[in-house]
Amino acid sequence: MTGLTAGGGVDAGALPLVHEPLPADEVLAGSPTTAVHELATLVGVEVGVWEMTPGTATDTEADEVFVVLSGRATIVFASSGLPDLEIGPGSVVRLAEGMRTTWTVTETLRKVYVA
């Protein structure tokens, strides 16, 4: 993996990523895969690129903020009373540690995250 150095840059939208299947117990529909590429850690905060292919899967979230670069998805929040969230290019989202979510990705979703 290539990290980001001070004064350096990377095209997060074109960065090649290596996908792996999600654990079977997290997949609800389809055969989604995910990939992650850590760009930097700044004062204990990780910055990276994450991607998921179409399908539906559950997750327990980390404390993070992300910006969607490409793709589309719906995030359903379990037991929180929060409305479903439709996300696409330009969406900025904040998730809290421990939130239980279900992601339905309809177009491969790529985001830059800070966690």
Coordinates of N, CA and C in Angstrom, one line a residue:
M1 N 0.8 -1.2 0.0 CA 0.0 0.0 0.0 C 0.9 1.2 0.0
T2 N 0.4 2.2 -0.8 CA 1.2 3.5 -0.8 C 0.5 4.4 0.1
G3 N 1.3 5.0 1.1 CA 0.9 6.0 2.0 C 1.0 7.4 1.3
L4 N 0.4 8.3 2.0 CA 0.5 9.7 1.5 C 1.5 10.4 2.3
T5 N 2.5 11.0 1.7 CA 3.5 11.7 2.4 C 3.2 13.2 2.4
A6 N 3.8 13.9 3.3 CA 3.6 15.4 3.4 C 4.1 16.0 2.1
G7 N 3.2 16.8 1.5 CA 3.5 17.5 0.3 C 3.1 16.6 -0.9
G8 N 2.6 15.4 -0.7 CA 2.3 14.4 -1.8 C 0.8 14.5 -2.0
G9 N 0.4 13.8 -3.0 CA -1.1 13.7 -3.4 C -1.4 12.4 -4.1
V10 N -2.6 12.1 -4.1 CA -3.1 10.9 -4.8 C -4.5 11.1 -5.3
D11 N -4.8 10.5 -6.4 CA -6.2 10.6 -7.0 C -7.0 9.5 -6.3
A12 N -7.8 9.8 -5.3 CA -8.5 8.8 -4.5 C -9.6 8.1 -5.4
G13 N -10.0 8.7 -6.4 CA -11.0 8.1 -7.3 C -10.5 7.1 -8.2
A14 N -9.2 7.2 -8.5 CA -8.5 6.2 -9.5 C -7.6 5.3 -8.8
L15 N -7.4 5.4 -7.5 CA -6.5 4.5 -6.7 C -6.9 3.1 -6.9
P16 N -5.9 2.2 -7.3 CA -6.3 0.8 -7.5 C -6.5 0.2 -6.1
L17 N -7.5 -0.6 -5.9 CA -7.8 -1.3 -4.7 C -7.9 -2.8 -4.8
V18 N -7.6 -3.5 -3.8 CA -7.6 -5.0 -3.8 C -8.8 -5.4 -3.0
H19 N -9.8 -6.0 -3.6 CA -11.1 -6.4 -3.0 C -11.0 -7.8 -2.4
E20 N -11.7 -7.9 -1.3 CA -11.9 -9.2 -0.6 C -13.4 -9.4 -0.3
P21 N -13.8 -10.7 -0.3 CA -15.2 -10.9 0.0 C -15.5 -10.6 1.5
L22 N -16.7 -10.2 1.7 CA -17.1 -9.9 3.1 C -17.4 -11.2 3.8
P23 N -17.3 -11.3 5.1 CA -17.6 -12.5 5.9 C -19.1 -12.9 5.6
A24 N -19.3 -14.2 5.3 CA -20.7 -14.6 4.9 C -21.8 -14.2 5.9
D25 N -21.4 -14.2 7.2 CA -22.5 -13.8 8.2 C -22.8 -12.3 8.2
E26 N -22.1 -11.5 7.4 CA -22.5 -10.1 7.3 C -23.3 -9.8 6.0
V27 N -23.2 -10.8 5.0 CA -23.9 -10.5 3.7 C -25.3 -11.0 3.8
L28 N -26.2 -10.0 3.4 CA -27.6 -10.3 3.3 C -28.1 -10.6 1.9
A29 N -27.5 -10.0 0.9 CA -27.9 -10.2 -0.5 C -26.7 -9.9 -1.4
G30 N -26.6 -10.7 -2.5 CA -25.5 -10.5 -3.5 C -24.2 -11.1 -3.0
S31 N -23.2 -10.7 -3.6 CA -21.8 -11.1 -3.2 C -20.9 -9.9 -3.2
P32 N -21.2 -9.0 -2.3 CA -20.4 -7.8 -2.2 C -18.9 -8.0 -1.7
T33 N -18.0 -7.2 -2.2 CA -16.7 -7.3 -1.7 C -16.3 -5.9 -1.3
T34 N -15.3 -5.8 -0.4 CA -14.8 -4.5 0.0 C -13.3 -4.4 -0.1
A35 N -12.8 -3.2 -0.2 CA -11.4 -2.9 -0.2 C -11.1 -1.6 0.6
V36 N -9.9 -1.6 1.2 CA -9.6 -0.4 1.9 C -8.1 -0.1 1.7
H37 N -7.8 1.2 1.6 CA -6.4 1.6 1.4 C -6.2 2.8 2.4
E38 N -5.3 2.5 3.4 CA -5.0 3.6 4.4 C -4.0 4.5 3.7
L39 N -4.4 5.8 3.7 CA -3.5 6.9 3.1 C -2.6 7.5 4.2
A40 N -3.0 7.7 5.4 CA -2.2 8.3 6.4 C -2.8 8.1 7.8
T41 N -2.0 8.2 8.8 CA -2.5 8.3 10.2 C -1.9 9.6 10.7
L42 N -2.8 10.5 11.2 CA -2.4 11.8 11.7 C -2.9 11.9 13.1
V43 N -2.0 12.0 14.1 CA -2.3 12.2 15.5 C -3.3 11.1 15.9
G44 N -3.1 9.9 15.5 CA -4.0 8.7 15.8 C -5.2 8.6 15.0
V45 N -5.4 9.5 14.0 CA -6.7 9.4 13.2 C -6.3 8.9 11.8
E46 N -7.0 7.9 11.4 CA -6.7 7.2 10.1 C -7.5 7.9 9.0
V47 N -6.9 8.1 7.9 CA -7.5 8.6 6.7 C -7.3 7.6 5.6
G48 N -8.3 7.3 4.8 CA -8.1 6.3 3.8 C -9.3 6.3 2.8
V49 N -9.2 5.3 1.9 CA -10.2 5.1 0.8 C -10.8 3.7 1.1
W50 N -12.1 3.6 1.0 CA -12.9 2.4 1.2 C -13.8 2.2 0.0
E51 N -14.1 1.0 -0.4 CA -15.0 0.7 -1.5 C -15.7 -0.6 -1.2
M52 N -17.0 -0.6 -1.7 CA -17.8 -1.8 -1.6 C -18.6 -1.9 -2.9
T53 N -18.6 -3.2 -3.4 CA -19.3 -3.5 -4.7 C -20.8 -3.7 -4.3
P54 N -21.7 -3.8 -5.3 CA -23.1 -3.9 -5.1 C -23.4 -5.2 -4.3
G55 N -24.4 -5.0 -3.4 CA -24.9 -6.0 -2.5 C -25.4 -5.4 -1.2
T56 N -25.8 -6.2 -0.3 CA -26.3 -5.8 1.0 C -25.6 -6.5 2.1
A57 N -25.1 -5.7 3.1 CA -24.3 -6.3 4.2 C -24.5 -5.5 5.4
T58 N -24.4 -6.1 6.6 CA -24.5 -5.4 7.9 C -23.1 -5.1 8.4
D59 N -23.0 -4.1 9.3 CA -21.8 -3.6 9.8 C -22.0 -3.0 11.2
T60 N -20.9 -3.0 12.0 CA -20.9 -2.3 13.2 C -19.9 -1.2 13.0
E61 N -20.3 0.0 13.1 CA -19.5 1.2 12.7 C -18.4 1.6 13.6
A62 N -17.4 2.2 13.1 CA -16.3 2.9 13.8 C -16.8 4.4 13.9
D63 N -16.2 5.2 14.7 CA -16.4 6.6 14.8 C -15.7 7.2 13.5
E64 N -16.5 7.7 12.6 CA -15.9 8.3 11.4 C -16.7 9.3 10.7
V65 N -16.0 10.1 9.8 CA -16.7 11.0 8.9 C -16.2 10.5 7.5
F66 N -17.1 10.5 6.5 CA -16.6 10.1 5.2 C -17.3 11.0 4.1
V67 N -16.7 11.1 3.0 CA -17.2 11.8 1.8 C -17.3 10.8 0.7
V68 N -18.4 10.6 0.0 CA -18.6 9.7 -1.1 C -18.0 10.3 -2.3
L69 N -17.1 9.6 -3.0 CA -16.5 10.0 -4.2 C -17.3 9.5 -5.4
S70 N -17.8 8.3 -5.4 CA -18.6 7.7 -6.5 C -19.5 6.6 -6.0
G71 N -20.5 6.3 -6.7 CA -21.4 5.2 -6.4 C -22.6 5.7 -5.6
R72 N -23.5 4.7 -5.3 CA -24.7 5.0 -4.6 C -25.1 3.8 -3.6
A73 N -25.7 4.2 -2.5 CA -26.0 3.3 -1.5 C -27.1 3.8 -0.6
T74 N -27.8 2.9 0.2 CA -28.7 3.3 1.2 C -28.1 2.7 2.5
I75 N -28.1 3.5 3.5 CA -27.6 3.0 4.9 C -28.9 3.0 5.8
V76 N -29.2 1.9 6.3 CA -30.3 1.7 7.3 C -29.6 1.6 8.7
F77 N -30.1 2.4 9.6 CA -29.6 2.4 11.0 C -30.5 1.5 11.8
A78 N -30.0 0.5 12.5 CA -30.8 -0.4 13.3 C -31.0 0.2 14.7
S79 N -32.2 0.1 15.1 CA -32.6 0.5 16.5 C -32.2 1.9 16.9
S80 N -32.0 2.8 16.0 CA -31.6 4.1 16.4 C -32.7 5.2 16.2
G81 N -33.7 4.8 15.5 CA -34.7 5.8 15.2 C -34.3 6.8 14.1
L82 N -33.1 6.7 13.6 CA -32.7 7.5 12.5 C -33.3 7.1 11.2
P83 N -33.6 8.0 10.3 CA -34.1 7.6 9.0 C -33.1 7.0 8.1
D84 N -33.5 6.2 7.1 CA -32.6 5.7 6.2 C -31.9 6.8 5.4
L85 N -30.7 6.6 5.0 CA -29.9 7.6 4.4 C -29.4 7.2 3.0
E86 N -29.9 7.9 2.0 CA -29.5 7.7 0.6 C -28.2 8.5 0.4
I87 N -27.2 7.8 -0.1 CA -25.9 8.5 -0.3 C -25.4 8.4 -1.7
G88 N -24.7 9.4 -2.2 CA -24.1 9.3 -3.5 C -22.9 10.3 -3.6
P89 N -22.4 10.6 -4.7 CA -21.2 11.5 -4.9 C -21.5 12.8 -4.2
G90 N -20.5 13.2 -3.3 CA -20.6 14.5 -2.6 C -21.2 14.3 -1.2
S91 N -21.9 13.2 -0.9 CA -22.5 13.0 0.4 C -21.4 13.0 1.5
V92 N -21.6 13.7 2.6 CA -20.7 13.7 3.7 C -21.6 13.1 4.9
V93 N -21.0 12.1 5.5 CA -21.8 11.4 6.6 C -20.9 11.2 7.8
R94 N -21.5 11.3 9.0 CA -20.8 11.0 10.2 C -21.5 9.8 10.8
L95 N -20.7 8.8 11.2 CA -21.1 7.6 11.9 C -20.5 7.5 13.3
A96 N -21.2 6.9 14.2 CA -20.6 6.8 15.6 C -20.2 5.4 15.9
E97 N -19.2 5.3 16.7 CA -18.7 4.0 17.2 C -19.9 3.1 17.7
G98 N -20.0 1.9 17.2 CA -21.0 0.9 17.7 C -22.3 0.9 17.0
M99 N -22.6 1.9 16.1 CA -23.8 1.9 15.4 C -23.9 0.7 14.5
R100 N -25.1 0.0 14.6 CA -25.4 -1.1 13.7 C -26.1 -0.6 12.5
T101 N -25.5 -1.0 11.3 CA -26.0 -0.5 10.0 C -26.2 -1.6 9.0
T102 N -27.1 -1.4 8.1 CA -27.2 -2.3 6.9 C -26.9 -1.4 5.7
W103 N -26.0 -1.8 4.9 CA -25.6 -1.0 3.7 C -26.1 -1.8 2.4
T104 N -26.9 -1.1 1.6 CA -27.3 -1.6 0.3 C -26.7 -0.8 -0.7
V105 N -25.7 -1.3 -1.4 CA -24.9 -0.6 -2.4 C -25.5 -1.0 -3.8
T106 N -26.0 0.0 -4.5 CA -26.5 -0.3 -5.9 C -25.6 0.0 -7.0
E107 N -24.6 0.9 -6.7 CA -23.5 1.2 -7.6 C -22.2 1.2 -6.8
T108 N -21.2 0.5 -7.2 CA -19.9 0.4 -6.4 C -19.7 1.8 -5.7
L109 N -19.6 1.7 -4.4 CA -19.4 2.9 -3.6 C -18.0 3.1 -3.2
R110 N -17.4 4.3 -3.4 CA -16.1 4.6 -3.0 C -16.1 5.9 -2.1
K111 N -15.5 5.8 -1.0 CA -15.5 7.0 -0.1 C -14.1 7.2 0.5
V112 N -13.8 8.5 0.9 CA -12.7 8.8 1.6 C -13.1 9.0 3.1
Y113 N -12.5 8.3 4.0 CA -12.9 8.3 5.4 C -11.8 8.9 6.3
V114 N -12.3 9.4 7.4 CA -11.5 9.9 8.5 C -12.0 9.2 9.8
A115 N -11.2 8.4 10.4 CA -11.7 7.6 11.5 C -10.6 7.5 12.6

